[in-house]
């Protein structure tokens, strides 16, 4: 079966997490991704958070599947020459260097355009144009600058970052979509274009509902779905909502049986209006179905804390999976708090290829997250990440270099 992006060649100048997430997705959709790295060290993540001495870290392997690796010193004249050939041959250049690094290498937009006007140049940067555009940025900086941290955590605590890598992987996803759109547009224009995904903007996009709430707060001075209502105070900005859903259907994280010794014995419980009578029956509060203090969603907003406290008295009598089984019978939206250990062994996620085992020549077998996006006509086969420079000679030969020239590039320490 062919792959969705078969024939698309990606010149992958990415490192760490945001850019590699993007190019890994493109590789999973069938693009030929050529990762350019410096000889010796390569992508810094190869050596970071190592669990086995001398072996590519899981950090690296889990972000660089299905790619080929070429080592190239793009600051040397011969290295530049090889790079120019790659630019001519590829469809997309993806990079997430610090601002200005590509220009300092001499790979300006004009230079690329002169070599290959069809090339799409896609970049992740921390910030878009403006005061902070020259700044280097990592994950948590983006979470803070994009509105996530100020709206995450509890009202009486400091701003909080989240474990989901919305700044890095979230931006990588945005960039991948921009690239695919640019490839599509190129079919009619015949031209490449620049694609930019700033991490602050991507995080803000994922925090869109909080900007919605900022405007609601400014108009009405209150938000009835937030835990600050009815007893607490609202300030000028969207507050941290703890585990409240903050949306149209109130929800909360509730303790389940075993919570005293298991940090993940919890369930997320949503009091969806459509199933309110069923919720009342399950927890043994049939009287709440018609009680005017509880009967309507509007009335319930005044009593969310006691309502969830009462539901929790019920969830604490069941373990999270028992509670799920019972609640699902009544279509009550809920979800167990799953630990990474539980997720790693989840048979459904393994069956769909979202959790996969991969063989690696120096690491052995390891677990990774496969492609979460499923295309029925373009299935993903997850293959291991490349060793540093593993495909250097192969790629040079494909670029038209003869055996002697390849040997010379090695002796000149360009590759
Ligand atoms: N040959 C020669 N030089 C190379 C090279 C190669 N193959 N690959 C990289 N380099 C050089 C770059 O040209 C740059 O040199 P200069 O500083 O002289 O211009 C240098 O290596 C380092 O690049 P960098 O500044 O991007 O790397 P850093 O480790 O200092 O910063 C990071 C890392 C992530 C903070 C920065 O790249 C950044 O802000 N990127 C944009 C935002 C981003 O993607 N952040 C998310 C990262 S994931 O958490």
Short mmCIF file of N, CA and C in Angstrom, two decimals, residues 19-193:
data_model
loop_
_atom_site.label_atom_id
_atom_site.label_comp_id
_atom_site.label_asym_id
_atom_site.label_seq_id
_atom_site.Cartn_x
_atom_site.Cartn_y
_atom_site.Cartn_z
N UNK A 19 10.54 20.30 16.78
CA UNK A 19 10.74 20.00 15.36
C UNK A 19 10.70 18.51 15.07
N UNK A 20 11.44 17.69 15.85
CA UNK A 20 11.42 16.25 15.61
C UNK A 20 10.01 15.63 15.67
N UNK A 21 9.15 16.16 16.54
CA UNK A 21 7.77 15.65 16.59
C UNK A 21 7.11 15.82 15.22
N UNK A 22 7.33 17.00 14.64
CA UNK A 22 6.74 17.33 13.35
C UNK A 22 7.25 16.39 12.26
N UNK A 23 8.58 16.27 12.16
CA UNK A 23 9.13 15.47 11.06
C UNK A 23 8.85 13.98 11.26
N UNK A 24 8.73 13.56 12.51
CA UNK A 24 8.39 12.14 12.75
C UNK A 24 6.98 11.85 12.22
N UNK A 25 6.07 12.78 12.43
CA UNK A 25 4.71 12.59 11.90
C UNK A 25 4.74 12.50 10.38
N UNK A 26 5.52 13.39 9.76
CA UNK A 26 5.59 13.39 8.29
C UNK A 26 6.19 12.06 7.81
N UNK A 27 7.18 11.56 8.55
CA UNK A 27 7.78 10.26 8.19
C UNK A 27 6.74 9.16 8.32
N UNK A 28 5.93 9.23 9.36
CA UNK A 28 4.90 8.20 9.55
C UNK A 28 3.86 8.23 8.44
N UNK A 29 3.69 9.40 7.86
CA UNK A 29 2.74 9.49 6.73
C UNK A 29 3.43 9.14 5.41
N UNK A 30 4.70 8.77 5.47
CA UNK A 30 5.37 8.23 4.28
C UNK A 30 6.44 9.11 3.67
N UNK A 31 6.70 10.29 4.24
CA UNK A 31 7.74 11.15 3.66
C UNK A 31 9.12 10.55 3.95
N UNK A 32 10.08 10.85 3.06
CA UNK A 32 11.48 10.45 3.29
C UNK A 32 12.13 11.58 4.08
N UNK A 33 12.39 11.32 5.36
CA UNK A 33 12.92 12.37 6.23
C UNK A 33 14.42 12.16 6.43
N UNK A 34 15.19 13.16 5.99
CA UNK A 34 16.65 13.10 6.11
C UNK A 34 17.08 14.04 7.22
N UNK A 35 17.49 13.45 8.32
CA UNK A 35 17.86 14.27 9.48
C UNK A 35 19.33 14.66 9.39
N UNK A 36 19.59 15.96 9.38
CA UNK A 36 20.97 16.46 9.29
C UNK A 36 21.47 16.75 10.71
N UNK A 37 22.61 16.13 11.04
CA UNK A 37 23.16 16.33 12.38
C UNK A 37 24.66 16.57 12.28
N UNK A 38 25.18 17.20 13.34
CA UNK A 38 26.63 17.39 13.37
C UNK A 38 27.30 16.09 13.78
N UNK A 39 28.45 15.76 13.13
CA UNK A 39 29.18 14.55 13.51
C UNK A 39 29.61 14.67 14.97
N UNK A 40 29.74 13.55 15.62
CA UNK A 40 30.17 13.55 17.02
C UNK A 40 29.01 13.49 17.97
N UNK A 41 28.35 14.63 18.13
CA UNK A 41 27.28 14.70 19.14
C UNK A 41 25.90 14.45 18.54
N UNK A 42 25.65 15.03 17.36
CA UNK A 42 24.33 14.94 16.77
C UNK A 42 23.30 15.71 17.57
N UNK A 43 22.04 15.38 17.38
CA UNK A 43 20.96 15.98 18.16
C UNK A 43 21.30 15.81 19.64
N UNK A 44 21.26 16.92 20.38
CA UNK A 44 21.68 16.87 21.79
C UNK A 44 20.90 15.84 22.59
N UNK A 45 19.68 15.55 22.17
CA UNK A 45 18.87 14.61 22.96
C UNK A 45 19.39 13.17 22.86
N UNK A 46 20.25 12.88 21.87
CA UNK A 46 20.81 11.52 21.83
C UNK A 46 21.50 11.20 23.15
N UNK A 47 22.11 12.23 23.73
CA UNK A 47 22.89 12.00 24.95
C UNK A 47 22.20 12.45 26.23
N UNK A 48 20.99 12.96 26.12
CA UNK A 48 20.31 13.46 27.33
C UNK A 48 19.40 12.40 27.95
N UNK A 49 19.31 12.42 29.26
CA UNK A 49 18.41 11.52 30.01
C UNK A 49 18.67 10.06 29.66
N UNK A 50 19.95 9.75 29.48
CA UNK A 50 20.29 8.38 29.09
C UNK A 50 19.99 7.39 30.21
N UNK A 51 19.39 6.25 29.84
CA UNK A 51 19.18 5.18 30.81
C UNK A 51 20.17 4.04 30.59
N UNK A 52 20.83 4.02 29.42
CA UNK A 52 21.86 3.01 29.14
C UNK A 52 23.10 3.78 28.67
N UNK A 53 24.25 3.60 29.33
CA UNK A 53 25.44 4.36 28.93
C UNK A 53 25.81 4.12 27.46
N UNK A 54 26.11 5.22 26.77
CA UNK A 54 26.60 5.11 25.39
C UNK A 54 25.56 4.78 24.34
N UNK A 55 24.31 4.70 24.74
CA UNK A 55 23.25 4.31 23.81
C UNK A 55 22.29 5.49 23.63
N UNK A 56 21.80 5.67 22.39
CA UNK A 56 20.85 6.76 22.16
C UNK A 56 19.71 6.71 23.18
N UNK A 57 19.43 7.87 23.77
CA UNK A 57 18.41 7.92 24.83
C UNK A 57 17.01 7.64 24.27
N UNK A 58 16.12 7.30 25.18
CA UNK A 58 14.72 7.15 24.79
C UNK A 58 14.15 8.48 24.32
N UNK A 59 14.67 9.55 24.90
CA UNK A 59 14.24 10.89 24.49
C UNK A 59 14.42 11.03 22.97
N UNK A 60 15.61 10.60 22.50
CA UNK A 60 15.89 10.71 21.07
C UNK A 60 15.11 9.67 20.25
N UNK A 61 15.22 8.41 20.69
CA UNK A 61 14.63 7.35 19.86
C UNK A 61 13.13 7.55 19.70
N UNK A 62 12.47 8.03 20.75
CA UNK A 62 11.00 8.13 20.70
C UNK A 62 10.50 9.32 19.88
N UNK A 63 11.45 10.17 19.43
CA UNK A 63 11.04 11.34 18.62
C UNK A 63 11.59 11.29 17.20
N UNK A 64 12.31 10.22 16.88
CA UNK A 64 13.00 10.23 15.58
C UNK A 64 12.84 8.93 14.80
N UNK A 65 11.70 8.28 14.99
CA UNK A 65 11.45 7.04 14.24
C UNK A 65 11.35 7.33 12.74
N UNK A 66 11.60 6.28 11.96
CA UNK A 66 11.35 6.30 10.51
C UNK A 66 12.13 7.38 9.76
N UNK A 67 13.23 7.87 10.36
CA UNK A 67 14.03 8.89 9.67
C UNK A 67 15.37 8.29 9.25
N UNK A 68 16.06 8.98 8.35
CA UNK A 68 17.45 8.63 8.02
C UNK A 68 18.34 9.74 8.58
N UNK A 69 19.57 9.38 8.94
CA UNK A 69 20.47 10.38 9.52
C UNK A 69 21.72 10.56 8.66
N UNK A 70 22.01 11.82 8.35
CA UNK A 70 23.27 12.15 7.67
C UNK A 70 24.01 13.14 8.58
N UNK A 71 25.31 12.93 8.75
CA UNK A 71 26.09 13.92 9.50
C UNK A 71 26.73 14.87 8.50
N UNK A 72 26.67 16.15 8.85
CA UNK A 72 27.13 17.18 7.93
C UNK A 72 27.51 18.42 8.72
N UNK A 73 28.70 18.96 8.46
CA UNK A 73 29.06 20.23 9.08
C UNK A 73 28.72 21.34 8.09
N UNK A 74 27.60 21.98 8.34
CA UNK A 74 27.10 22.96 7.37
C UNK A 74 27.79 24.31 7.50
N UNK A 75 28.77 24.38 8.41
CA UNK A 75 29.52 25.64 8.51
C UNK A 75 30.82 25.58 7.70
N UNK A 76 31.11 24.40 7.12
CA UNK A 76 32.30 24.28 6.27
C UNK A 76 31.87 24.34 4.80
N UNK A 77 32.78 24.84 3.96
CA UNK A 77 32.40 25.08 2.55
C UNK A 77 31.89 23.81 1.87
N UNK A 78 32.60 22.70 2.07
CA UNK A 78 32.19 21.44 1.42
C UNK A 78 30.84 20.97 1.98
N UNK A 79 30.67 21.17 3.29
CA UNK A 79 29.40 20.78 3.91
C UNK A 79 28.26 21.58 3.33
N UNK A 80 28.52 22.87 3.12
CA UNK A 80 27.51 23.75 2.52
C UNK A 80 27.15 23.27 1.12
N UNK A 81 28.18 22.80 0.41
CA UNK A 81 27.94 22.34 -0.96
C UNK A 81 26.99 21.12 -0.96
N UNK A 82 27.25 20.21 0.00
CA UNK A 82 26.36 19.04 0.11
C UNK A 82 24.95 19.51 0.47
N UNK A 83 24.91 20.45 1.40
CA UNK A 83 23.60 20.94 1.84
C UNK A 83 22.84 21.56 0.66
N UNK A 84 23.55 22.30 -0.18
CA UNK A 84 22.89 22.91 -1.34
C UNK A 84 22.28 21.84 -2.24
N UNK A 85 23.01 20.74 -2.37
CA UNK A 85 22.45 19.65 -3.19
C UNK A 85 21.18 19.11 -2.55
N UNK A 86 21.23 18.98 -1.22
CA UNK A 86 20.03 18.49 -0.52
C UNK A 86 18.85 19.45 -0.71
N UNK A 87 19.15 20.75 -0.65
CA UNK A 87 18.09 21.74 -0.82
C UNK A 87 17.47 21.60 -2.22
N UNK A 88 18.31 21.36 -3.19
CA UNK A 88 17.78 21.20 -4.56
C UNK A 88 16.87 19.98 -4.67
N UNK A 89 17.22 18.93 -3.92
CA UNK A 89 16.51 17.65 -4.07
C UNK A 89 15.25 17.53 -3.22
N UNK A 90 15.17 18.33 -2.14
CA UNK A 90 14.09 18.11 -1.17
C UNK A 90 12.91 19.06 -1.42
N UNK A 91 11.79 18.72 -0.80
CA UNK A 91 10.56 19.51 -0.95
C UNK A 91 10.38 20.49 0.21
N UNK A 92 10.82 20.06 1.39
CA UNK A 92 10.57 20.86 2.59
C UNK A 92 11.83 20.87 3.45
N UNK A 93 12.19 22.05 3.96
CA UNK A 93 13.24 22.14 4.97
C UNK A 93 12.53 22.48 6.28
N UNK A 94 12.76 21.66 7.29
CA UNK A 94 12.14 21.93 8.59
C UNK A 94 13.24 22.21 9.59
N UNK A 95 13.09 23.28 10.37
CA UNK A 95 14.14 23.62 11.34
C UNK A 95 13.53 24.23 12.60
N UNK A 96 14.22 24.01 13.70
CA UNK A 96 13.83 24.71 14.94
C UNK A 96 15.07 25.18 15.68
N UNK A 97 15.97 25.80 14.93
CA UNK A 97 17.14 26.42 15.55
C UNK A 97 16.72 27.68 16.29
N UNK A 98 17.66 28.16 17.12
CA UNK A 98 17.44 29.45 17.75
C UNK A 98 17.30 30.51 16.66
N UNK A 99 16.57 31.60 16.93
CA UNK A 99 16.37 32.62 15.91
C UNK A 99 17.68 33.08 15.28
N UNK A 100 17.70 33.15 13.98
CA UNK A 100 18.88 33.67 13.26
C UNK A 100 19.93 32.63 12.92
N UNK A 101 19.85 31.42 13.53
CA UNK A 101 20.91 30.42 13.33
C UNK A 101 21.01 29.99 11.86
N UNK A 102 19.86 29.82 11.22
CA UNK A 102 19.87 29.38 9.81
C UNK A 102 20.54 30.45 8.93
N UNK A 103 20.20 31.72 9.19
CA UNK A 103 20.81 32.81 8.42
C UNK A 103 22.32 32.85 8.66
N UNK A 104 22.72 32.64 9.94
CA UNK A 104 24.16 32.66 10.26
C UNK A 104 24.89 31.55 9.52
N UNK A 105 24.20 30.46 9.24
CA UNK A 105 24.80 29.36 8.47
C UNK A 105 24.87 29.72 6.98
N UNK A 106 24.22 30.82 6.60
CA UNK A 106 24.18 31.22 5.19
C UNK A 106 22.99 30.62 4.45
N UNK A 107 22.13 29.94 5.18
CA UNK A 107 20.97 29.33 4.51
C UNK A 107 19.78 30.29 4.65
N UNK A 108 19.85 31.38 3.94
CA UNK A 108 18.77 32.36 4.01
C UNK A 108 17.63 31.91 3.10
N UNK A 109 16.48 32.53 3.30
CA UNK A 109 15.32 32.25 2.44
C UNK A 109 15.67 32.51 0.98
N UNK A 110 16.40 33.61 0.74
CA UNK A 110 16.77 33.97 -0.64
C UNK A 110 17.68 32.89 -1.25
N UNK A 111 18.63 32.42 -0.45
CA UNK A 111 19.55 31.38 -0.92
C UNK A 111 18.76 30.12 -1.29
N UNK A 112 17.85 29.74 -0.42
CA UNK A 112 17.05 28.53 -0.67
C UNK A 112 16.19 28.72 -1.92
N UNK A 113 15.56 29.89 -2.01
CA UNK A 113 14.69 30.17 -3.15
C UNK A 113 15.45 30.11 -4.48
N UNK A 114 16.70 30.64 -4.43
CA UNK A 114 17.50 30.63 -5.65
C UNK A 114 17.81 29.20 -6.09
N UNK A 115 18.02 28.33 -5.11
CA UNK A 115 18.34 26.93 -5.44
C UNK A 115 17.10 26.12 -5.81
N UNK A 116 16.01 26.40 -5.11
CA UNK A 116 14.81 25.58 -5.27
C UNK A 116 13.56 26.38 -4.91
N UNK A 117 12.99 27.06 -5.91
CA UNK A 117 11.83 27.92 -5.61
C UNK A 117 10.60 27.15 -5.13
N UNK A 118 10.62 25.84 -5.28
CA UNK A 118 9.48 25.03 -4.82
C UNK A 118 9.63 24.63 -3.35
N UNK A 119 10.78 24.96 -2.77
CA UNK A 119 11.00 24.47 -1.40
C UNK A 119 10.17 25.22 -0.37
N UNK A 120 9.58 24.44 0.53
CA UNK A 120 8.83 25.00 1.67
C UNK A 120 9.79 25.03 2.85
N UNK A 121 9.86 26.16 3.54
CA UNK A 121 10.77 26.29 4.68
C UNK A 121 9.94 26.47 5.94
N UNK A 122 9.97 25.45 6.78
CA UNK A 122 9.07 25.43 7.94
C UNK A 122 9.87 25.56 9.23
N UNK A 123 9.45 26.48 10.09
CA UNK A 123 10.22 26.77 11.30
C UNK A 123 9.35 26.75 12.54
N UNK A 124 9.93 26.22 13.61
CA UNK A 124 9.39 26.45 14.95
C UNK A 124 10.28 27.49 15.59
N UNK A 125 9.66 28.49 16.18
CA UNK A 125 10.41 29.46 16.98
C UNK A 125 9.64 29.61 18.29
N UNK A 126 10.31 30.15 19.31
CA UNK A 126 9.62 30.31 20.59
C UNK A 126 8.50 31.32 20.49
N UNK A 127 8.82 32.47 19.88
CA UNK A 127 7.86 33.57 19.75
C UNK A 127 7.79 34.00 18.30
N UNK A 128 6.67 34.57 17.91
CA UNK A 128 6.54 35.19 16.61
C UNK A 128 7.17 36.58 16.65
N UNK A 129 7.04 37.35 15.54
CA UNK A 129 7.63 38.69 15.50
C UNK A 129 7.14 39.53 16.68
N UNK A 130 8.06 40.30 17.25
CA UNK A 130 7.70 41.14 18.40
C UNK A 130 8.85 41.17 19.38
N UNK A 131 8.51 41.60 20.59
CA UNK A 131 9.52 41.87 21.62
C UNK A 131 10.43 40.68 21.92
N UNK A 132 9.88 39.47 21.89
CA UNK A 132 10.66 38.30 22.32
C UNK A 132 11.14 37.42 21.17
N UNK A 133 11.06 37.93 19.95
CA UNK A 133 11.32 37.04 18.81
C UNK A 133 12.74 36.47 18.77
N UNK A 134 13.68 37.14 19.43
CA UNK A 134 15.07 36.64 19.41
C UNK A 134 15.34 35.62 20.50
N UNK A 135 14.35 35.33 21.33
CA UNK A 135 14.60 34.48 22.51
C UNK A 135 14.65 33.00 22.18
N UNK A 136 15.52 32.30 22.89
CA UNK A 136 15.49 30.83 22.86
C UNK A 136 14.37 30.37 23.79
N UNK A 137 13.71 29.30 23.41
CA UNK A 137 12.55 28.88 24.20
C UNK A 137 12.50 27.36 24.33
N UNK A 138 12.20 26.91 25.53
CA UNK A 138 11.92 25.49 25.76
C UNK A 138 10.46 25.33 26.22
N UNK A 139 10.05 24.08 26.25
CA UNK A 139 8.67 23.70 26.57
C UNK A 139 7.95 24.59 27.60
N UNK A 140 8.52 24.62 28.81
CA UNK A 140 7.77 25.26 29.88
C UNK A 140 7.69 26.78 29.73
N UNK A 141 8.67 27.34 29.03
CA UNK A 141 8.60 28.79 28.76
C UNK A 141 7.36 29.04 27.88
N UNK A 142 7.16 28.18 26.91
CA UNK A 142 6.01 28.36 26.02
C UNK A 142 4.70 28.15 26.77
N UNK A 143 4.69 27.17 27.67
CA UNK A 143 3.46 26.95 28.45
C UNK A 143 3.12 28.19 29.28
N UNK A 144 4.18 28.84 29.79
CA UNK A 144 3.95 30.04 30.62
C UNK A 144 3.52 31.23 29.77
N UNK A 145 4.19 31.39 28.62
CA UNK A 145 3.90 32.57 27.79
C UNK A 145 2.63 32.40 26.95
N UNK A 146 2.16 31.17 26.82
CA UNK A 146 0.98 30.93 25.98
C UNK A 146 -0.32 30.87 26.74
N UNK A 147 -0.27 31.12 28.06
CA UNK A 147 -1.52 31.18 28.83
C UNK A 147 -1.89 29.89 29.53
N UNK A 148 -1.07 28.85 29.35
CA UNK A 148 -1.42 27.58 29.99
C UNK A 148 -1.13 27.61 31.49
N UNK A 149 0.06 28.08 31.87
CA UNK A 149 0.45 28.01 33.28
C UNK A 149 -0.43 28.87 34.18
N UNK A 150 -0.80 30.05 33.69
CA UNK A 150 -1.60 30.94 34.55
C UNK A 150 -3.01 30.39 34.78
N UNK A 151 -3.43 29.47 33.93
CA UNK A 151 -4.79 28.94 34.06
C UNK A 151 -4.79 27.48 34.55
N UNK A 152 -3.59 26.98 34.90
CA UNK A 152 -3.49 25.59 35.37
C UNK A 152 -3.07 25.57 36.84
N UNK A 153 -3.63 24.64 37.59
CA UNK A 153 -3.31 24.54 39.00
C UNK A 153 -4.52 24.93 39.84
N UNK A 154 -4.25 25.15 41.12
CA UNK A 154 -5.35 25.48 42.03
C UNK A 154 -5.31 26.95 42.42
N UNK A 155 -6.46 27.44 42.80
CA UNK A 155 -6.64 28.85 43.10
C UNK A 155 -5.65 29.36 44.16
N UNK A 156 -5.36 28.51 45.13
CA UNK A 156 -4.50 28.96 46.23
C UNK A 156 -3.03 28.58 46.02
N UNK A 157 -2.70 28.14 44.81
CA UNK A 157 -1.31 27.75 44.55
C UNK A 157 -0.71 28.57 43.42
N UNK A 158 0.59 28.33 43.12
CA UNK A 158 1.25 29.09 42.05
C UNK A 158 0.81 28.59 40.68
N UNK A 159 1.15 29.32 39.62
CA UNK A 159 0.88 28.82 38.26
C UNK A 159 1.56 27.46 38.11
N UNK A 160 1.03 26.65 37.21
CA UNK A 160 1.56 25.28 37.12
C UNK A 160 1.74 24.87 35.65
N UNK A 161 2.84 24.17 35.38
CA UNK A 161 3.01 23.62 34.03
C UNK A 161 2.38 22.24 33.98
N UNK A 162 2.04 21.81 32.78
CA UNK A 162 1.39 20.51 32.64
C UNK A 162 2.36 19.50 32.03
N UNK A 163 2.11 18.21 32.32
CA UNK A 163 2.99 17.16 31.79
C UNK A 163 2.85 16.98 30.30
N UNK A 164 1.69 17.30 29.74
CA UNK A 164 1.50 17.19 28.29
C UNK A 164 2.40 18.23 27.63
N UNK A 165 3.17 17.82 26.65
CA UNK A 165 4.17 18.73 26.06
C UNK A 165 3.51 19.58 24.97
N UNK A 166 2.64 20.45 25.45
CA UNK A 166 1.87 21.24 24.49
C UNK A 166 2.73 22.28 23.79
N UNK A 167 3.82 22.70 24.44
CA UNK A 167 4.71 23.69 23.82
C UNK A 167 5.56 23.07 22.71
N UNK A 168 6.10 21.90 22.97
CA UNK A 168 6.98 21.26 22.00
C UNK A 168 6.18 20.39 21.02
N UNK A 169 5.63 19.28 21.54
CA UNK A 169 4.90 18.38 20.64
C UNK A 169 3.67 19.08 20.07
N UNK A 170 3.04 19.93 20.88
CA UNK A 170 1.85 20.66 20.39
C UNK A 170 2.22 21.56 19.21
N UNK A 171 3.36 22.23 19.31
CA UNK A 171 3.78 23.10 18.21
C UNK A 171 4.21 22.27 17.00
N UNK A 172 4.86 21.15 17.27
CA UNK A 172 5.25 20.26 16.16
C UNK A 172 4.05 19.82 15.34
N UNK A 173 2.97 19.53 16.03
CA UNK A 173 1.74 19.14 15.33
C UNK A 173 1.21 20.29 14.47
N UNK A 174 1.22 21.48 15.04
CA UNK A 174 0.78 22.65 14.27
C UNK A 174 1.64 22.82 13.02
N UNK A 175 2.95 22.68 13.20
CA UNK A 175 3.85 22.89 12.06
C UNK A 175 3.59 21.84 10.97
N UNK A 176 3.34 20.60 11.40
CA UNK A 176 3.10 19.54 10.41
C UNK A 176 1.88 19.88 9.56
N UNK A 177 0.86 20.41 10.18
CA UNK A 177 -0.34 20.76 9.43
C UNK A 177 -0.03 21.90 8.45
N UNK A 178 0.78 22.88 8.92
CA UNK A 178 1.15 23.98 8.03
C UNK A 178 1.93 23.48 6.83
N UNK A 179 2.79 22.51 7.04
CA UNK A 179 3.60 21.97 5.93
C UNK A 179 2.71 21.25 4.91
N UNK A 180 1.80 20.44 5.41
CA UNK A 180 0.93 19.70 4.50
C UNK A 180 0.05 20.68 3.70
N UNK A 181 -0.41 21.75 4.37
CA UNK A 181 -1.21 22.76 3.66
C UNK A 181 -0.36 23.46 2.58
N UNK A 182 0.90 23.75 2.93
CA UNK A 182 1.78 24.42 1.96
C UNK A 182 2.08 23.50 0.77
N UNK A 183 2.25 22.22 1.05
CA UNK A 183 2.48 21.26 -0.04
C UNK A 183 1.26 21.22 -0.96
N UNK A 184 0.10 21.29 -0.35
CA UNK A 184 -1.15 21.25 -1.14
C UNK A 184 -1.25 22.51 -2.01
N UNK A 185 -0.95 23.66 -1.41
CA UNK A 185 -1.04 24.91 -2.17
C UNK A 185 -0.01 24.95 -3.29
N UNK A 186 1.14 24.33 -3.06
CA UNK A 186 2.19 24.31 -4.08
C UNK A 186 1.74 23.60 -5.36
N UNK A 187 0.77 22.70 -5.19
CA UNK A 187 0.29 22.00 -6.39
C UNK A 187 -0.32 22.97 -7.40
N UNK A 188 -0.91 24.06 -6.91
CA UNK A 188 -1.47 25.03 -7.85
C UNK A 188 -0.54 26.20 -8.13
N UNK A 189 0.23 26.63 -7.12
CA UNK A 189 1.09 27.81 -7.36
C UNK A 189 2.45 27.42 -7.94
N UNK A 190 2.88 26.20 -7.66
CA UNK A 190 4.21 25.78 -8.09
C UNK A 190 5.32 26.37 -7.24
N UNK A 191 4.95 27.11 -6.20
CA UNK A 191 5.94 27.81 -5.37
C UNK A 191 6.00 27.26 -3.95
N UNK A 192 7.16 27.37 -3.36
CA UNK A 192 7.27 27.09 -1.93
C UNK A 192 6.84 28.31 -1.14
N UNK A 193 6.85 28.20 0.17
CA UNK A 193 6.55 29.35 1.01
C UNK A 193 7.13 29.08 2.40
#
